[in-house]
Short mmCIF file of C-alpha atoms in Angstrom, two decimals:
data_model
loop_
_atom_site.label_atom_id
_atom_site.label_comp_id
_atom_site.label_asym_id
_atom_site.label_seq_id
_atom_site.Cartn_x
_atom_site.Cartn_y
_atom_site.Cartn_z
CA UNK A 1 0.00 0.00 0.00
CA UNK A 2 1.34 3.16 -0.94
CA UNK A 3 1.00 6.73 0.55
CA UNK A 4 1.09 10.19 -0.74
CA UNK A 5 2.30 12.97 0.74
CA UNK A 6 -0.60 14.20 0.87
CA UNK A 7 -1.91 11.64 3.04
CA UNK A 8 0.09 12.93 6.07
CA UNK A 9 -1.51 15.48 8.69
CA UNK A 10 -0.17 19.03 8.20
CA UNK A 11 1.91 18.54 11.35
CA UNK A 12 3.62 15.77 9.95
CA UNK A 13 4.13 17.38 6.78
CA UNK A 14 6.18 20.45 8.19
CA UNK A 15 8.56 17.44 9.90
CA UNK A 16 9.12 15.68 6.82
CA UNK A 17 10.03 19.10 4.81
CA UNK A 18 12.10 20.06 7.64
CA UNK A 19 14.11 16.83 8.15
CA UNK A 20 14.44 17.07 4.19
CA UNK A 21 15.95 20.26 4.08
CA UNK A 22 18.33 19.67 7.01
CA UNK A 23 19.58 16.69 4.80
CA UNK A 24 20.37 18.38 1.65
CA UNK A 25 21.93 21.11 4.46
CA UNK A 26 24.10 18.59 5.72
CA UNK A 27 24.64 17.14 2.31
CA UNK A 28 25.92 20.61 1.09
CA UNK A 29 28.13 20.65 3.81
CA UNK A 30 30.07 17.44 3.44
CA UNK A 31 30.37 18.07 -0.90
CA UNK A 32 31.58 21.41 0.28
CA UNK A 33 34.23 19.99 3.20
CA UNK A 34 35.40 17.26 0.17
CA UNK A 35 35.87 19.69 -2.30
CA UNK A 36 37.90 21.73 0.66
CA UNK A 37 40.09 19.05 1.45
CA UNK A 38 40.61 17.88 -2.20
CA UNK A 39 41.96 21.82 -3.05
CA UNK A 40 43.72 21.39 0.01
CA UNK A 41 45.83 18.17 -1.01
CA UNK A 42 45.97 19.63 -4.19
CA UNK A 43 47.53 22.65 -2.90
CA UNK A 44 50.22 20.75 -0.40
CA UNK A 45 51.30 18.60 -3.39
CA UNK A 46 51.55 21.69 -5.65
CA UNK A 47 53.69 23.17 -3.02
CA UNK A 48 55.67 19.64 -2.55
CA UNK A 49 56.02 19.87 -6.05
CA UNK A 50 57.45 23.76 -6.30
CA UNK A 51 60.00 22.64 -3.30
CA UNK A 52 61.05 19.64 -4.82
CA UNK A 53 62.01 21.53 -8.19
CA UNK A 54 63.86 24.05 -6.39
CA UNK A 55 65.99 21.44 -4.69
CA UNK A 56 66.78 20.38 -7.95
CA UNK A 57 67.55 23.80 -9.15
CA UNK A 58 69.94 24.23 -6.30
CA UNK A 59 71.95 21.36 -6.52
CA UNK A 60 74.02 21.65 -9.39
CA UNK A 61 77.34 19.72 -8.31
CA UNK A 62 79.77 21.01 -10.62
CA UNK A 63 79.50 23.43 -13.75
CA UNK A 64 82.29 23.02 -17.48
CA UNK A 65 84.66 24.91 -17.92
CA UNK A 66 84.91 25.56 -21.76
CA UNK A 67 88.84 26.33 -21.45
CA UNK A 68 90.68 28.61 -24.09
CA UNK A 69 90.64 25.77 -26.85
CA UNK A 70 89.57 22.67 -28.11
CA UNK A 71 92.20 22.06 -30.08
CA UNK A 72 94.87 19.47 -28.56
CA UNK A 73 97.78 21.21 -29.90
CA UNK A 74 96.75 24.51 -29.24
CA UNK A 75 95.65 23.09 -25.41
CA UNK A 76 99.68 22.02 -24.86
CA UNK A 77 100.85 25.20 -26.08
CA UNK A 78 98.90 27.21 -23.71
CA UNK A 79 100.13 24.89 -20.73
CA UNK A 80 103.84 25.33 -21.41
CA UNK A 81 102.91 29.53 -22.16
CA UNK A 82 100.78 29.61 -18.90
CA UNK A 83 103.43 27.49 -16.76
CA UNK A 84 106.21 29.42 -17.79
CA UNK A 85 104.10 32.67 -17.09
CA UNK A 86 103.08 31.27 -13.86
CA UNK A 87 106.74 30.73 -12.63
CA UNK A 88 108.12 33.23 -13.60
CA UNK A 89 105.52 34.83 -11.56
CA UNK A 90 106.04 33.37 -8.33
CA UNK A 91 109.66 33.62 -8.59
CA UNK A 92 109.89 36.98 -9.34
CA UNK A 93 107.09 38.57 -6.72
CA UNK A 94 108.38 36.20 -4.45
CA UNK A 95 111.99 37.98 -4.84
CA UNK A 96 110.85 41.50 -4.93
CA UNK A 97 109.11 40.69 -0.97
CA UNK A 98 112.56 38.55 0.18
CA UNK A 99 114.43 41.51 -1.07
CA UNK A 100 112.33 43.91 0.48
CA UNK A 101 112.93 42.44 3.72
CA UNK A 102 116.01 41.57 3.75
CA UNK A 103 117.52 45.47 2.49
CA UNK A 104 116.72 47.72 5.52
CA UNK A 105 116.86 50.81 2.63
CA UNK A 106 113.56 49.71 1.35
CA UNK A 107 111.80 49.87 4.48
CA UNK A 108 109.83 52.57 3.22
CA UNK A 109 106.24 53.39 2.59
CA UNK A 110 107.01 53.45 -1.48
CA UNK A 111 108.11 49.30 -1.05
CA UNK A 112 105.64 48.21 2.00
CA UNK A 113 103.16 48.77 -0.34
CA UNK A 114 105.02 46.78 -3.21
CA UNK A 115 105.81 44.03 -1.47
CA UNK A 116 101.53 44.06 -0.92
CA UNK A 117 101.21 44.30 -4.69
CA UNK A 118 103.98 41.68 -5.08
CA UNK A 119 102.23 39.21 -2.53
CA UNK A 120 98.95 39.86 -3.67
CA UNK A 121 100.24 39.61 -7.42
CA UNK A 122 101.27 35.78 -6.13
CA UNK A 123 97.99 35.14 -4.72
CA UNK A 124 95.83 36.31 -7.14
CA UNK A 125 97.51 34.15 -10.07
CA UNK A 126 97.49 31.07 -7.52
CA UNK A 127 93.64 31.64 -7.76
CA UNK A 128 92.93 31.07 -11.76
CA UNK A 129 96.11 29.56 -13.08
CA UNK A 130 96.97 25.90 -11.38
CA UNK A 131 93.46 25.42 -12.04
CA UNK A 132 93.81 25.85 -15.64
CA UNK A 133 96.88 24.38 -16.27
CA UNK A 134 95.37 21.12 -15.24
CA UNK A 135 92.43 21.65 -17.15
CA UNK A 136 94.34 21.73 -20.55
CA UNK A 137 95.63 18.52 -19.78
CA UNK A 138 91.91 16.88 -18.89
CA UNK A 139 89.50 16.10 -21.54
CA UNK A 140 86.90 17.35 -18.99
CA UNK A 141 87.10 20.47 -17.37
CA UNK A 142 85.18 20.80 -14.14
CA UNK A 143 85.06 22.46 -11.14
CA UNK A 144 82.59 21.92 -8.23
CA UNK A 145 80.30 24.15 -7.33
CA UNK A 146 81.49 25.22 -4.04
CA UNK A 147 85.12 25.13 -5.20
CA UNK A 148 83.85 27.68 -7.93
CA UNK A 149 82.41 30.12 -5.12
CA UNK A 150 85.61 29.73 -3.42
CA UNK A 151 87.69 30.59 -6.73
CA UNK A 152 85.37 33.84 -7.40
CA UNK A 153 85.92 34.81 -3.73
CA UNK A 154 89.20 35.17 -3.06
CA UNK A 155 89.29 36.16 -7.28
CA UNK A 156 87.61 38.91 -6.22
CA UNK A 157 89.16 39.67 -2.76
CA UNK A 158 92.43 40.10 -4.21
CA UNK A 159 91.36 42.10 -7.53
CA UNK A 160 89.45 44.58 -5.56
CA UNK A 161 92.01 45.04 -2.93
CA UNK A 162 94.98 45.59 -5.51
CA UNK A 163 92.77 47.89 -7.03
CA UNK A 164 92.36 49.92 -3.80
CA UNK A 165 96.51 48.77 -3.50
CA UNK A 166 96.81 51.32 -6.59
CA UNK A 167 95.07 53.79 -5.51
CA UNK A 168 96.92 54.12 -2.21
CA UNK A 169 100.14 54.13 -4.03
CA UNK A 170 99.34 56.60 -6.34
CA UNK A 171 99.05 58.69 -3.57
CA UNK A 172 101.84 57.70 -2.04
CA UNK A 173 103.79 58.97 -5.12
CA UNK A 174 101.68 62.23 -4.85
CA UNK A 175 102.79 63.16 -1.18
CA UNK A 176 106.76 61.93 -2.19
CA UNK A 177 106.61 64.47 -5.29
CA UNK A 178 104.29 67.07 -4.19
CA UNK A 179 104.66 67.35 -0.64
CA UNK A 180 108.47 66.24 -0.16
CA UNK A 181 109.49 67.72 3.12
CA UNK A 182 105.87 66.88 4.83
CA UNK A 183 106.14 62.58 3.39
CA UNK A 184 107.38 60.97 6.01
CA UNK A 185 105.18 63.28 8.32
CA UNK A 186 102.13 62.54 6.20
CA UNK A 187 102.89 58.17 5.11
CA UNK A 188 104.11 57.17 8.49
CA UNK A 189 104.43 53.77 9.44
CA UNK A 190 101.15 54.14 11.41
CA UNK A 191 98.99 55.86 8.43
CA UNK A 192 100.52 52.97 6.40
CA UNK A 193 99.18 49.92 8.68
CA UNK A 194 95.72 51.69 8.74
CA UNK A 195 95.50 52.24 4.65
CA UNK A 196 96.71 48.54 4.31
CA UNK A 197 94.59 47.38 6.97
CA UNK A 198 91.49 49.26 5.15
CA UNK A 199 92.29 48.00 1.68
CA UNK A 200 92.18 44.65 2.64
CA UNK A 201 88.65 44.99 4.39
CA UNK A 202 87.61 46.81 1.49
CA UNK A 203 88.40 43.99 -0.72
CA UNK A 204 87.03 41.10 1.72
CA UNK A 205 83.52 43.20 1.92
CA UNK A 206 83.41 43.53 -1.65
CA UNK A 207 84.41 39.97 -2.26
CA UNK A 208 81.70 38.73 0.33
CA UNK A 209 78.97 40.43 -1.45
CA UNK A 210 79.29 39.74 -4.93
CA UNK A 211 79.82 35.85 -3.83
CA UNK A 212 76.78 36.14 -1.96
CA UNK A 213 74.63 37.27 -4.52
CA UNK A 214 76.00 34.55 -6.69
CA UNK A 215 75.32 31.83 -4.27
CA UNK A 216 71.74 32.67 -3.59
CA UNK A 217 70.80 32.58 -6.66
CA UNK A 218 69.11 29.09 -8.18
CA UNK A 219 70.92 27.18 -10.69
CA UNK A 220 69.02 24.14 -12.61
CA UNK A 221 70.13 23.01 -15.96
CA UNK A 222 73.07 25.44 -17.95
CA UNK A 223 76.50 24.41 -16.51
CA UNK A 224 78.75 25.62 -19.03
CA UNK A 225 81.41 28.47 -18.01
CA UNK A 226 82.60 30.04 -21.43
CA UNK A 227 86.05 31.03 -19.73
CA UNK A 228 88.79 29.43 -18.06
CA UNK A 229 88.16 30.26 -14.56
CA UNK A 230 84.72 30.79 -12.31
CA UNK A 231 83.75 34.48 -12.35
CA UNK A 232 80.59 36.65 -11.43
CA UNK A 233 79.53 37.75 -14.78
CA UNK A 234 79.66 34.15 -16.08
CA UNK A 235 78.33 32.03 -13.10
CA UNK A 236 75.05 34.49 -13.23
CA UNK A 237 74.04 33.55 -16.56
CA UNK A 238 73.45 29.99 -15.82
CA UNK A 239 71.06 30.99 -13.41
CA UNK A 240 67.48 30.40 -13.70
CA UNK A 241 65.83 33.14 -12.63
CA UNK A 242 66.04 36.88 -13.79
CA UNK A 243 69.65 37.97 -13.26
CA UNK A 244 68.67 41.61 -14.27
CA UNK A 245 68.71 43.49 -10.69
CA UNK A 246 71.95 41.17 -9.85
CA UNK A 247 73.76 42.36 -12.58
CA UNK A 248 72.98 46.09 -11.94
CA UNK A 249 74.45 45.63 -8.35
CA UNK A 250 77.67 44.12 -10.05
CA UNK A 251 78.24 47.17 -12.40
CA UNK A 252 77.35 49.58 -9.26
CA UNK A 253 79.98 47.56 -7.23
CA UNK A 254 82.64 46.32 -9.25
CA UNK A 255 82.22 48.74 -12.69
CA UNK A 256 81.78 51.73 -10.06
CA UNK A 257 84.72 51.02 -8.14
CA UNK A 258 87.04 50.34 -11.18
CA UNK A 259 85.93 53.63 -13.26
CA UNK A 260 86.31 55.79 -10.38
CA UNK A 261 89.52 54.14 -8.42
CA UNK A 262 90.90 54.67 -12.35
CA UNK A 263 89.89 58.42 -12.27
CA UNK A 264 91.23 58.92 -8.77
CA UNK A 265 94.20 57.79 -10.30
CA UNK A 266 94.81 59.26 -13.71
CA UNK A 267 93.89 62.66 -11.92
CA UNK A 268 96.64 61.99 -8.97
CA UNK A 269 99.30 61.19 -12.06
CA UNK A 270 98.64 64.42 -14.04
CA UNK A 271 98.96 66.35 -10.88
CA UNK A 272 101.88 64.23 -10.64
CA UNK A 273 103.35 65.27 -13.82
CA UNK A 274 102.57 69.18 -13.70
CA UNK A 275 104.54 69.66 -10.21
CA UNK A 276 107.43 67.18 -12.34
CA UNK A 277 107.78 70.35 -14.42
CA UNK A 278 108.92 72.30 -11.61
CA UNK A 279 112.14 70.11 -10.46
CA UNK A 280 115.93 69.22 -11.48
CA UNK A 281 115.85 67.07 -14.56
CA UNK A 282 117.58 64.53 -12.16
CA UNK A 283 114.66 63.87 -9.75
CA UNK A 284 112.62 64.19 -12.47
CA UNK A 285 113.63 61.68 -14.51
CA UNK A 286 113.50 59.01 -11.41
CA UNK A 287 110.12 60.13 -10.33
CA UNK A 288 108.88 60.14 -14.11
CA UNK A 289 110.18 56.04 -14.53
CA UNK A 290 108.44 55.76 -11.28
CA UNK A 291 105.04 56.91 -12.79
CA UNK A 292 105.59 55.29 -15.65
CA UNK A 293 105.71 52.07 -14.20
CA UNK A 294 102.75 53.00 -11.90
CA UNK A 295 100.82 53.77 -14.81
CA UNK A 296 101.08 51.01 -16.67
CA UNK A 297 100.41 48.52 -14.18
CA UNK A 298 97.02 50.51 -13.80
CA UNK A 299 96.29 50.71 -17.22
CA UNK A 300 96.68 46.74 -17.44
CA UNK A 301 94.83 45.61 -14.74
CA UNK A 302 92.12 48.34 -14.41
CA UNK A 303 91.54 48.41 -18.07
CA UNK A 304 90.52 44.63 -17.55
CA UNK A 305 88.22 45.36 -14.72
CA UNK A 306 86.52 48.29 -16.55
CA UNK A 307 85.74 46.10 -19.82
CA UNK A 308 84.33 43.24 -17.90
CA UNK A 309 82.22 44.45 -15.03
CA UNK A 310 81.21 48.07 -15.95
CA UNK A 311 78.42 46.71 -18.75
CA UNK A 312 75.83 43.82 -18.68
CA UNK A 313 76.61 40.18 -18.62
CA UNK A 314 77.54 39.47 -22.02
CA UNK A 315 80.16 37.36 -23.83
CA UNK A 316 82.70 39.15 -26.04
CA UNK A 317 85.22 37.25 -27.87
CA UNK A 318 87.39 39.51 -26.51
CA UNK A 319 86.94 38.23 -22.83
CA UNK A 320 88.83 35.72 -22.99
CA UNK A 321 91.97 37.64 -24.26
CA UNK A 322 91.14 40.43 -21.32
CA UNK A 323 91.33 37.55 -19.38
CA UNK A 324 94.74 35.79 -20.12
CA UNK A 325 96.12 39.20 -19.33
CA UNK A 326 94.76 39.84 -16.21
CA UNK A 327 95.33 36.30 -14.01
CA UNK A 328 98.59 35.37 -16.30
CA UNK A 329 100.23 38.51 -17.71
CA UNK A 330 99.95 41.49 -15.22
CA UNK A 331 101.53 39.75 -12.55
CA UNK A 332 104.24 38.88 -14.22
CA UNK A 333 104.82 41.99 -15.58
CA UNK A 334 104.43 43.75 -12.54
CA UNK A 335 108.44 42.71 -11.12
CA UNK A 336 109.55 43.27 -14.31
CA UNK A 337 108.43 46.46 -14.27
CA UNK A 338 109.44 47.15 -10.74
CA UNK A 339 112.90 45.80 -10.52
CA UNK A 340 114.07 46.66 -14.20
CA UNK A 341 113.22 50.46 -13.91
CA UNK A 342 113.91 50.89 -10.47
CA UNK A 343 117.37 51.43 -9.37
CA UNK A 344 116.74 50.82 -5.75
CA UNK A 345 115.17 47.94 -6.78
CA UNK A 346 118.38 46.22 -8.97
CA UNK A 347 121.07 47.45 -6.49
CA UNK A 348 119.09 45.21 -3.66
CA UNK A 349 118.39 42.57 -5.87
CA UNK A 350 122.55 42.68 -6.63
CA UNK A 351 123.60 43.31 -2.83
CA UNK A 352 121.04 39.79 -1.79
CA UNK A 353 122.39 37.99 -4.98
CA UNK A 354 126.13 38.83 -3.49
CA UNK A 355 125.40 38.05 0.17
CA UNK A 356 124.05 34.71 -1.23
CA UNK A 357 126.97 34.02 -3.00
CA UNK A 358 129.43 35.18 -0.11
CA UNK A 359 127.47 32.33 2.54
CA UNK A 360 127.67 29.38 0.14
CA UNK A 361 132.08 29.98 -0.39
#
């Protein structure tokens, strides 16, 4: 037997419609706490998802090197160049400091701060140069990733803080030409400490926050270096993210400080060179071979920094050449230029070569 709803008393009709709409309520609410959860899940796995590729961004082990060449022959003659260059180097920078410390006449302002720029000159082709020499001898040319932050570190530590080296010696030269009777008033051994003291900060702060920048930055597939040696410029353009803001910071920092530490310095030289005017043609000549040298060394290694971090991050096939000259060239030429036009220089080189000589009859 069947019954219609319209069979029920009124009273029962208002329960039925009641405990009919508080189903469909309740319904609502559990299609409403499914869908909920199911966005939910959907979410935490999106999110799973978005952490697990940047873990694969960051962990890039090792990045290529591309080198100089390809070509075997062309690879060996750039090792026995490069070695040659590199011992020369070490034997030569190395000599200028032993000398320096060994000939009480050179205790001066003037060679403290070459025997800096001799050390420093050491150090910084230690950084780039081993590194490659092995390289052209390996079919594949890698370098870790955290041995790549290390090599753009102290890269930059000791570029930056031979750059501020310059400077300070340029003024140096200034107060010895300009100011003659007030030098040893004005470059004591105190002033000295403190502008050797603050060039090396300078270049550690500098260093630390150009390598930072690089290392926060996510790295996921690209892992070719087209140069020789790990450097800001390159590193960033394997990134994968926009580098756009990072590379503005590096022309602000590095570009900045080349371009003006380079004006600093060609204005200190000309002032230089108009008081030169001015004295006996003997002092003139000595402090003239001394600029000379000065400027040439500045031209070298400044000129490098100016071309590679004062515009955006772009390959030149140029770079590489820049390059070669500033981690294998400039320091070697800097104790030739030092020693062979510097008299001071070649009679203490003479009187340690003698003494050496005397000991071993």
């Amino acid at each position: 037997m069947h019954t219609c709803f319209s069979d029920y008393p009124t009273s029962n009709k208002s329960s039925l419609l009641l405990a009919g709409h508080h189903t469909q309520t309740t319904g609502q609410k559990i299609q409403v706490f499914l869908k909920g959860l199911t966005a939910s899940e959907s979410t935490q796995s999106t999110e799973r998802m978005e952490k697990a590729v940047l873990v694969n961004q960051t962990l890039v082990m090792s990045f290529r090197l591309r080198g100089l060449s390809v070509n075997p022959k062309v690879q060996m003659a750039i090792f026995f160049m490069f070695l040659i260059f590199y011992v020369l180097t070490l034997i030569g920078n190395i000599l200028i400091v032993i000398t320096i410390i060994y000939d009480h006449r050179l205790h001066t302002p003037m060679y403290f701060f070459l025997s800096n720029l001799s050390f420093i000159d050491v150090c910084h082709s230690t950084v780039t140069v081993p590194k490659m020499l092995r390289d052209t001898l390996s079919e594949e040319k890698l370098i870790p990733f955290d041995a790549c932050v290390v090599q753009m570190f102290f890269l930059h530590l000791f570029a930056c803080t031979e750059i501020f080296l310059l400077t300070v010696m340029a003024y140096d030269r200034y107060v010895a030409i300009c100011k003659p009777l007030q030098y040893m008033t004005v470059m004591n051994w105190k002033v000295c400490m403190l502008l050797a003291g603050a060039l090396w900060t300078g270049g550690a702060i500098h260093s630390i926050s150009l390598t930072s920048l690089t290392i926060n930055l996510p790295y996921c597939g690209p892992d070719e270096i087209d140069n020789f040696f790990c450097d800001v410029p390159q590193v960033i353009k394997l990134a994968c993210t926009d580098t756009r803001i990072i590379e503005i910071l590096i022309v602000s920092n590095s570009g900045l400080i080349s371009v003006v530490c380079f004006v600093v310095l060609v204005v200190s030289y000309a002032v230089i060179l108009v008081n030169l005017r001015q004295q006996i043609s003997e002092g003139k000549r000595k402090a003239l071979s001394t600029c000379a040298a000065h400027l040439t060394v500045v031209t070298l290694f400044l000129g490098h920094c100016i071309f590679i971090y004062s515009r955006p991050s772009t390959s030149l096939p140029e770079d590489k050449v820049v390059s070669v000259f500033f981690t294998a060239v400039t320091p070697l030429l800097n104790p030739i230029i030092y020693t062979l036009r510097n008299e001071d220089m070649k009679n203490a080189l003479n009187k340690l070569i003698r003494r050496k000589e005397i000991k071993e009859k």
